[in-house]
Amino acid sequence: MVKKITEVLDQYVADLFAQEDEALQWIQAEADRHDLPAISIRADEGRLLQTLMLAIGAKKAIEIGALAGYSGVWMARALPADGHLYSVEKSSKHAKIVRASFEKAGVAHKADVMEGSAMDMLRKLEGKAPFDFIFIDADKAAYKDYLAWSIEHLRVGGMVTAHNAFREGRIVNLQSDEDRAMDAFNRSLANNPRLESTIIGVGDGLAVGIKKG
Ligand SMILES: C[S@@+](CC[C@H](N)C(=O)[O-])C[C@H]1O[C@@H](n2cnc3c(N)ncnc32)[C@H](O)[C@@H]1O
């Protein structure tokens, strides 16, 4: 089958800028071995998260939705030695794999797995606010709640990001409640006066908002 030009260009970027090391490959194999769905970010999306984190000098970060720890490792690696990642995951099966992944990748000393429902875990994290960077990649119905929490708990100049902004193209042809929730999220991001925002068209679309002063 002939590949689309966008796929060829994505591969070009991934080959040049987002090579997976042995630990990242191990995590994907481990996810497969435990029958987890193949719904992690891609390597080029991981590299984009790192680039954004480095651009704003992120030291304190949260990810909401960890799966097997793949995105968490990309994020933790973009943190300085005194930085910290709080990785929130409600499934205890997934959280156990995430802990093993963080050990395997050598980032366990700067990444905590917070096991439980995201809103409960975010409430527990309030004492550590303000945060520099938040990555949302969990239940779409709650993205708007995670956004509201993020705006209150980011520093000025901090960044909230959200995965699957394009819903593999369905964002312009809504077919499910999840698609509609993502569309509502994108619209509330676009219209929020406390954020400068856009969607970066890498992978499945990364929605991005920077908190204004
Ligand atoms: C798309 S996967 C995350 C992929 C991961 N960010 C990556 O790229 O490697 C979504 C994860 O969110 C978790 N999740 C879903 N709803 C959640 C909730 N309300 N609170 C915390 N975690 C949740 C799921 O168990 C799943 O592991």
mmCIF file with all atom_site columns, N, CA, C and O and ligand atoms in Angstrom, residues 39-41 63 65-67 70-71 88-91 94 116-118 135 137-139 146, ligand 1:
data_model
loop_
_atom_site.group_PDB
_atom_site.id
_atom_site.type_symbol
_atom_site.label_atom_id
_atom_site.label_alt_id
_atom_site.label_comp_id
_atom_site.label_asym_id
_atom_site.label_entity_id
_atom_site.label_seq_id
_atom_site.pdbx_PDB_ins_code
_atom_site.Cartn_x
_atom_site.Cartn_y
_atom_site.Cartn_z
_atom_site.occupancy
_atom_site.B_iso_or_equiv
_atom_site.pdbx_formal_charge
_atom_site.auth_seq_id
_atom_site.auth_comp_id
_atom_site.auth_asym_id
_atom_site.auth_atom_id
_atom_site.pdbx_PDB_model_num
ATOM   1   N N   . ILE A 1 39  ? -2.373  2.416  23.151 1.00 0.00 ? 39  ILE A N   1
ATOM   2   C CA  . ILE A 1 39  ? -2.918  3.781  23.096 1.00 0.00 ? 39  ILE A CA  1
ATOM   3   C C   . ILE A 1 39  ? -1.956  4.809  23.708 1.00 0.00 ? 39  ILE A C   1
ATOM   4   O O   . ILE A 1 39  ? -2.370  5.898  24.086 1.00 0.00 ? 39  ILE A O   1
ATOM   5   N N   . SER A 1 40  ? -0.698  4.448  23.802 1.00 0.00 ? 40  SER A N   1
ATOM   6   C CA  . SER A 1 40  ? 0.258   5.432  24.325 1.00 0.00 ? 40  SER A CA  1
ATOM   7   C C   . SER A 1 40  ? 0.533   6.481  23.246 1.00 0.00 ? 40  SER A C   1
ATOM   8   O O   . SER A 1 40  ? 0.198   6.290  22.073 1.00 0.00 ? 40  SER A O   1
ATOM   9   N N   . ILE A 1 41  ? 1.178   7.564  23.659 1.00 0.00 ? 41  ILE A N   1
ATOM   10  C CA  . ILE A 1 41  ? 1.672   8.525  22.678 1.00 0.00 ? 41  ILE A CA  1
ATOM   11  C C   . ILE A 1 41  ? 2.715   7.848  21.801 1.00 0.00 ? 41  ILE A C   1
ATOM   12  O O   . ILE A 1 41  ? 3.218   6.777  22.138 1.00 0.00 ? 41  ILE A O   1
ATOM   13  N N   . GLU A 1 63  ? 1.416   14.130 34.945 1.00 0.00 ? 63  GLU A N   1
ATOM   14  C CA  . GLU A 1 63  ? 0.705   13.525 33.809 1.00 0.00 ? 63  GLU A CA  1
ATOM   15  C C   . GLU A 1 63  ? -0.531  12.832 34.364 1.00 0.00 ? 63  GLU A C   1
ATOM   16  O O   . GLU A 1 63  ? -0.486  12.191 35.421 1.00 0.00 ? 63  GLU A O   1
ATOM   17  N N   . GLY A 1 65  ? -3.026  10.005 33.518 1.00 0.00 ? 65  GLY A N   1
ATOM   18  C CA  . GLY A 1 65  ? -3.190  8.850  32.625 1.00 0.00 ? 65  GLY A CA  1
ATOM   19  C C   . GLY A 1 65  ? -1.817  8.329  32.219 1.00 0.00 ? 65  GLY A C   1
ATOM   20  O O   . GLY A 1 65  ? -1.159  8.901  31.350 1.00 0.00 ? 65  GLY A O   1
ATOM   21  N N   . ALA A 1 66  ? -1.361  7.244  32.856 1.00 0.00 ? 66  ALA A N   1
ATOM   22  C CA  . ALA A 1 66  ? 0.025   6.803  32.668 1.00 0.00 ? 66  ALA A CA  1
ATOM   23  C C   . ALA A 1 66  ? 0.153   5.534  31.817 1.00 0.00 ? 66  ALA A C   1
ATOM   24  O O   . ALA A 1 66  ? 1.202   5.303  31.230 1.00 0.00 ? 66  ALA A O   1
ATOM   25  N N   . LEU A 1 67  ? -0.868  4.699  31.802 1.00 0.00 ? 67  LEU A N   1
ATOM   26  C CA  . LEU A 1 67  ? -0.869  3.403  31.098 1.00 0.00 ? 67  LEU A CA  1
ATOM   27  C C   . LEU A 1 67  ? 0.318   2.537  31.552 1.00 0.00 ? 67  LEU A C   1
ATOM   28  O O   . LEU A 1 67  ? 0.257   1.960  32.626 1.00 0.00 ? 67  LEU A O   1
ATOM   29  N N   . TYR A 1 70  ? 5.038   4.976  29.379 1.00 0.00 ? 70  TYR A N   1
ATOM   30  C CA  . TYR A 1 70  ? 5.813   5.396  28.197 1.00 0.00 ? 70  TYR A CA  1
ATOM   31  C C   . TYR A 1 70  ? 5.943   6.922  28.138 1.00 0.00 ? 70  TYR A C   1
ATOM   32  O O   . TYR A 1 70  ? 7.047   7.464  28.104 1.00 0.00 ? 70  TYR A O   1
ATOM   33  N N   . SER A 1 71  ? 4.805   7.631  28.182 1.00 0.00 ? 71  SER A N   1
ATOM   34  C CA  . SER A 1 71  ? 4.886   9.105  28.126 1.00 0.00 ? 71  SER A CA  1
ATOM   35  C C   . SER A 1 71  ? 5.575   9.637  29.375 1.00 0.00 ? 71  SER A C   1
ATOM   36  O O   . SER A 1 71  ? 6.310   10.632 29.322 1.00 0.00 ? 71  SER A O   1
ATOM   37  N N   . VAL A 1 88  ? -0.229  10.177 37.404 1.00 0.00 ? 88  VAL A N   1
ATOM   38  C CA  . VAL A 1 88  ? -1.507  9.778  38.002 1.00 0.00 ? 88  VAL A CA  1
ATOM   39  C C   . VAL A 1 88  ? -2.136  8.652  37.176 1.00 0.00 ? 88  VAL A C   1
ATOM   40  O O   . VAL A 1 88  ? -2.274  8.779  35.956 1.00 0.00 ? 88  VAL A O   1
ATOM   41  N N   . GLU A 1 89  ? -2.513  7.570  37.841 1.00 0.00 ? 89  GLU A N   1
ATOM   42  C CA  . GLU A 1 89  ? -3.085  6.415  37.127 1.00 0.00 ? 89  GLU A CA  1
ATOM   43  C C   . GLU A 1 89  ? -4.071  5.696  38.034 1.00 0.00 ? 89  GLU A C   1
ATOM   44  O O   . GLU A 1 89  ? -3.742  5.336  39.159 1.00 0.00 ? 89  GLU A O   1
ATOM   45  N N   . LYS A 1 90  ? -5.283  5.469  37.529 1.00 0.00 ? 90  LYS A N   1
ATOM   46  C CA  . LYS A 1 90  ? -6.305  4.862  38.398 1.00 0.00 ? 90  LYS A CA  1
ATOM   47  C C   . LYS A 1 90  ? -6.236  3.323  38.445 1.00 0.00 ? 90  LYS A C   1
ATOM   48  O O   . LYS A 1 90  ? -6.671  2.721  39.416 1.00 0.00 ? 90  LYS A O   1
ATOM   49  N N   . SER A 1 91  ? -5.701  2.700  37.402 1.00 0.00 ? 91  SER A N   1
ATOM   50  C CA  . SER A 1 91  ? -5.668  1.229  37.385 1.00 0.00 ? 91  SER A CA  1
ATOM   51  C C   . SER A 1 91  ? -4.453  0.722  38.161 1.00 0.00 ? 91  SER A C   1
ATOM   52  O O   . SER A 1 91  ? -3.309  1.097  37.857 1.00 0.00 ? 91  SER A O   1
ATOM   53  N N   . HIS A 1 94  ? -2.070  -1.093 35.852 1.00 0.00 ? 94  HIS A N   1
ATOM   54  C CA  . HIS A 1 94  ? -1.217  -0.199 35.067 1.00 0.00 ? 94  HIS A CA  1
ATOM   55  C C   . HIS A 1 94  ? -0.151  0.450  35.959 1.00 0.00 ? 94  HIS A C   1
ATOM   56  O O   . HIS A 1 94  ? 1.017   0.532  35.576 1.00 0.00 ? 94  HIS A O   1
ATOM   57  N N   . GLY A 1 116 ? -4.810  6.086  41.766 1.00 0.00 ? 116 GLY A N   1
ATOM   58  C CA  . GLY A 1 116 ? -6.162  6.440  42.174 1.00 0.00 ? 116 GLY A CA  1
ATOM   59  C C   . GLY A 1 116 ? -6.828  7.267  41.092 1.00 0.00 ? 116 GLY A C   1
ATOM   60  O O   . GLY A 1 116 ? -6.213  7.582  40.062 1.00 0.00 ? 116 GLY A O   1
ATOM   61  N N   . SER A 1 117 ? -8.074  7.623  41.333 1.00 0.00 ? 117 SER A N   1
ATOM   62  C CA  . SER A 1 117 ? -8.819  8.406  40.359 1.00 0.00 ? 117 SER A CA  1
ATOM   63  C C   . SER A 1 117 ? -8.223  9.816  40.267 1.00 0.00 ? 117 SER A C   1
ATOM   64  O O   . SER A 1 117 ? -7.826  10.413 41.272 1.00 0.00 ? 117 SER A O   1
ATOM   65  N N   . ALA A 1 118 ? -8.130  10.341 39.037 1.00 0.00 ? 118 ALA A N   1
ATOM   66  C CA  . ALA A 1 118 ? -7.350  11.557 38.804 1.00 0.00 ? 118 ALA A CA  1
ATOM   67  C C   . ALA A 1 118 ? -7.778  12.733 39.688 1.00 0.00 ? 118 ALA A C   1
ATOM   68  O O   . ALA A 1 118 ? -6.923  13.387 40.292 1.00 0.00 ? 118 ALA A O   1
ATOM   69  N N   . PHE A 1 135 ? 0.206   17.263 31.623 1.00 0.00 ? 135 PHE A N   1
ATOM   70  C CA  . PHE A 1 135 ? -0.149  16.524 30.411 1.00 0.00 ? 135 PHE A CA  1
ATOM   71  C C   . PHE A 1 135 ? -1.375  15.668 30.714 1.00 0.00 ? 135 PHE A C   1
ATOM   72  O O   . PHE A 1 135 ? -1.341  14.813 31.605 1.00 0.00 ? 135 PHE A O   1
ATOM   73  N N   . ASP A 1 137 ? -4.007  12.855 29.553 1.00 0.00 ? 137 ASP A N   1
ATOM   74  C CA  . ASP A 1 137 ? -4.132  11.749 28.579 1.00 0.00 ? 137 ASP A CA  1
ATOM   75  C C   . ASP A 1 137 ? -4.934  10.615 29.221 1.00 0.00 ? 137 ASP A C   1
ATOM   76  O O   . ASP A 1 137 ? -4.447  9.489  29.348 1.00 0.00 ? 137 ASP A O   1
ATOM   77  N N   . ALA A 1 138 ? -6.157  10.938 29.655 1.00 0.00 ? 138 ALA A N   1
ATOM   78  C CA  . ALA A 1 138 ? -6.966  9.922  30.351 1.00 0.00 ? 138 ALA A CA  1
ATOM   79  C C   . ALA A 1 138 ? -8.402  9.974  29.826 1.00 0.00 ? 138 ALA A C   1
ATOM   80  O O   . ALA A 1 138 ? -8.608  10.092 28.612 1.00 0.00 ? 138 ALA A O   1
ATOM   81  N N   . ASP A 1 139 ? -9.383  9.858  30.731 1.00 0.00 ? 139 ASP A N   1
ATOM   82  C CA  . ASP A 1 139 ? -10.792 9.806  30.327 1.00 0.00 ? 139 ASP A CA  1
ATOM   83  C C   . ASP A 1 139 ? -11.248 11.154 29.743 1.00 0.00 ? 139 ASP A C   1
ATOM   84  O O   . ASP A 1 139 ? -11.232 12.176 30.413 1.00 0.00 ? 139 ASP A O   1
ATOM   85  N N   . TYR A 1 146 ? -10.121 18.529 34.298 1.00 0.00 ? 146 TYR A N   1
ATOM   86  C CA  . TYR A 1 146 ? -8.663  18.568 34.473 1.00 0.00 ? 146 TYR A CA  1
ATOM   87  C C   . TYR A 1 146 ? -8.113  19.928 34.006 1.00 0.00 ? 146 TYR A C   1
ATOM   88  O O   . TYR A 1 146 ? -7.166  20.450 34.597 1.00 0.00 ? 146 TYR A O   1
HETATM 89  C C1  . LIG B 2 .   ? -4.323  6.730  26.874 1.00 0.00 ? 1   LIG B C1  1
HETATM 90  S S1  . LIG B 2 .   ? -3.821  5.913  28.302 1.00 0.00 ? 1   LIG B S1  1
HETATM 91  C C2  . LIG B 2 .   ? -2.409  6.867  28.809 1.00 0.00 ? 1   LIG B C2  1
HETATM 92  C C3  . LIG B 2 .   ? -1.227  6.687  27.893 1.00 0.00 ? 1   LIG B C3  1
HETATM 93  C C4  . LIG B 2 .   ? 0.062   7.285  28.442 1.00 0.00 ? 1   LIG B C4  1
HETATM 94  N N1  . LIG B 2 .   ? -0.113  8.705  28.711 1.00 0.00 ? 1   LIG B N1  1
HETATM 95  C C5  . LIG B 2 .   ? 1.165   7.123  27.442 1.00 0.00 ? 1   LIG B C5  1
HETATM 96  O O1  . LIG B 2 .   ? 1.155   7.837  26.430 1.00 0.00 ? 1   LIG B O1  1
HETATM 97  O O2  . LIG B 2 .   ? 2.042   6.270  27.659 1.00 0.00 ? 1   LIG B O2  1
HETATM 98  C C6  . LIG B 2 .   ? -5.031  6.405  29.483 1.00 0.00 ? 1   LIG B C6  1
HETATM 99  C C7  . LIG B 2 .   ? -4.748  5.947  30.896 1.00 0.00 ? 1   LIG B C7  1
HETATM 100 O O3  . LIG B 2 .   ? -5.575  6.750  31.748 1.00 0.00 ? 1   LIG B O3  1
HETATM 101 C C8  . LIG B 2 .   ? -6.049  5.958  32.803 1.00 0.00 ? 1   LIG B C8  1
HETATM 102 N N2  . LIG B 2 .   ? -7.265  6.604  33.321 1.00 0.00 ? 1   LIG B N2  1
HETATM 103 C C9  . LIG B 2 .   ? -8.481  6.663  32.724 1.00 0.00 ? 1   LIG B C9  1
HETATM 104 N N3  . LIG B 2 .   ? -9.346  7.355  33.490 1.00 0.00 ? 1   LIG B N3  1
HETATM 105 C C10 . LIG B 2 .   ? -8.658  7.758  34.574 1.00 0.00 ? 1   LIG B C10 1
HETATM 106 C C11 . LIG B 2 .   ? -9.000  8.507  35.732 1.00 0.00 ? 1   LIG B C11 1
HETATM 107 N N4  . LIG B 2 .   ? -10.230 9.003  35.915 1.00 0.00 ? 1   LIG B N4  1
HETATM 108 N N5  . LIG B 2 .   ? -8.053  8.733  36.652 1.00 0.00 ? 1   LIG B N5  1
HETATM 109 C C12 . LIG B 2 .   ? -6.781  8.274  36.463 1.00 0.00 ? 1   LIG B C12 1
HETATM 110 N N6  . LIG B 2 .   ? -6.401  7.540  35.404 1.00 0.00 ? 1   LIG B N6  1
HETATM 111 C C13 . LIG B 2 .   ? -7.320  7.287  34.470 1.00 0.00 ? 1   LIG B C13 1
HETATM 112 C C14 . LIG B 2 .   ? -6.279  4.589  32.168 1.00 0.00 ? 1   LIG B C14 1
HETATM 113 O O4  . LIG B 2 .   ? -6.282  3.559  33.129 1.00 0.00 ? 1   LIG B O4  1
HETATM 114 C C15 . LIG B 2 .   ? -5.112  4.504  31.187 1.00 0.00 ? 1   LIG B C15 1
HETATM 115 O O5  . LIG B 2 .   ? -4.024  3.844  31.780 1.00 0.00 ? 1   LIG B O5  1
#
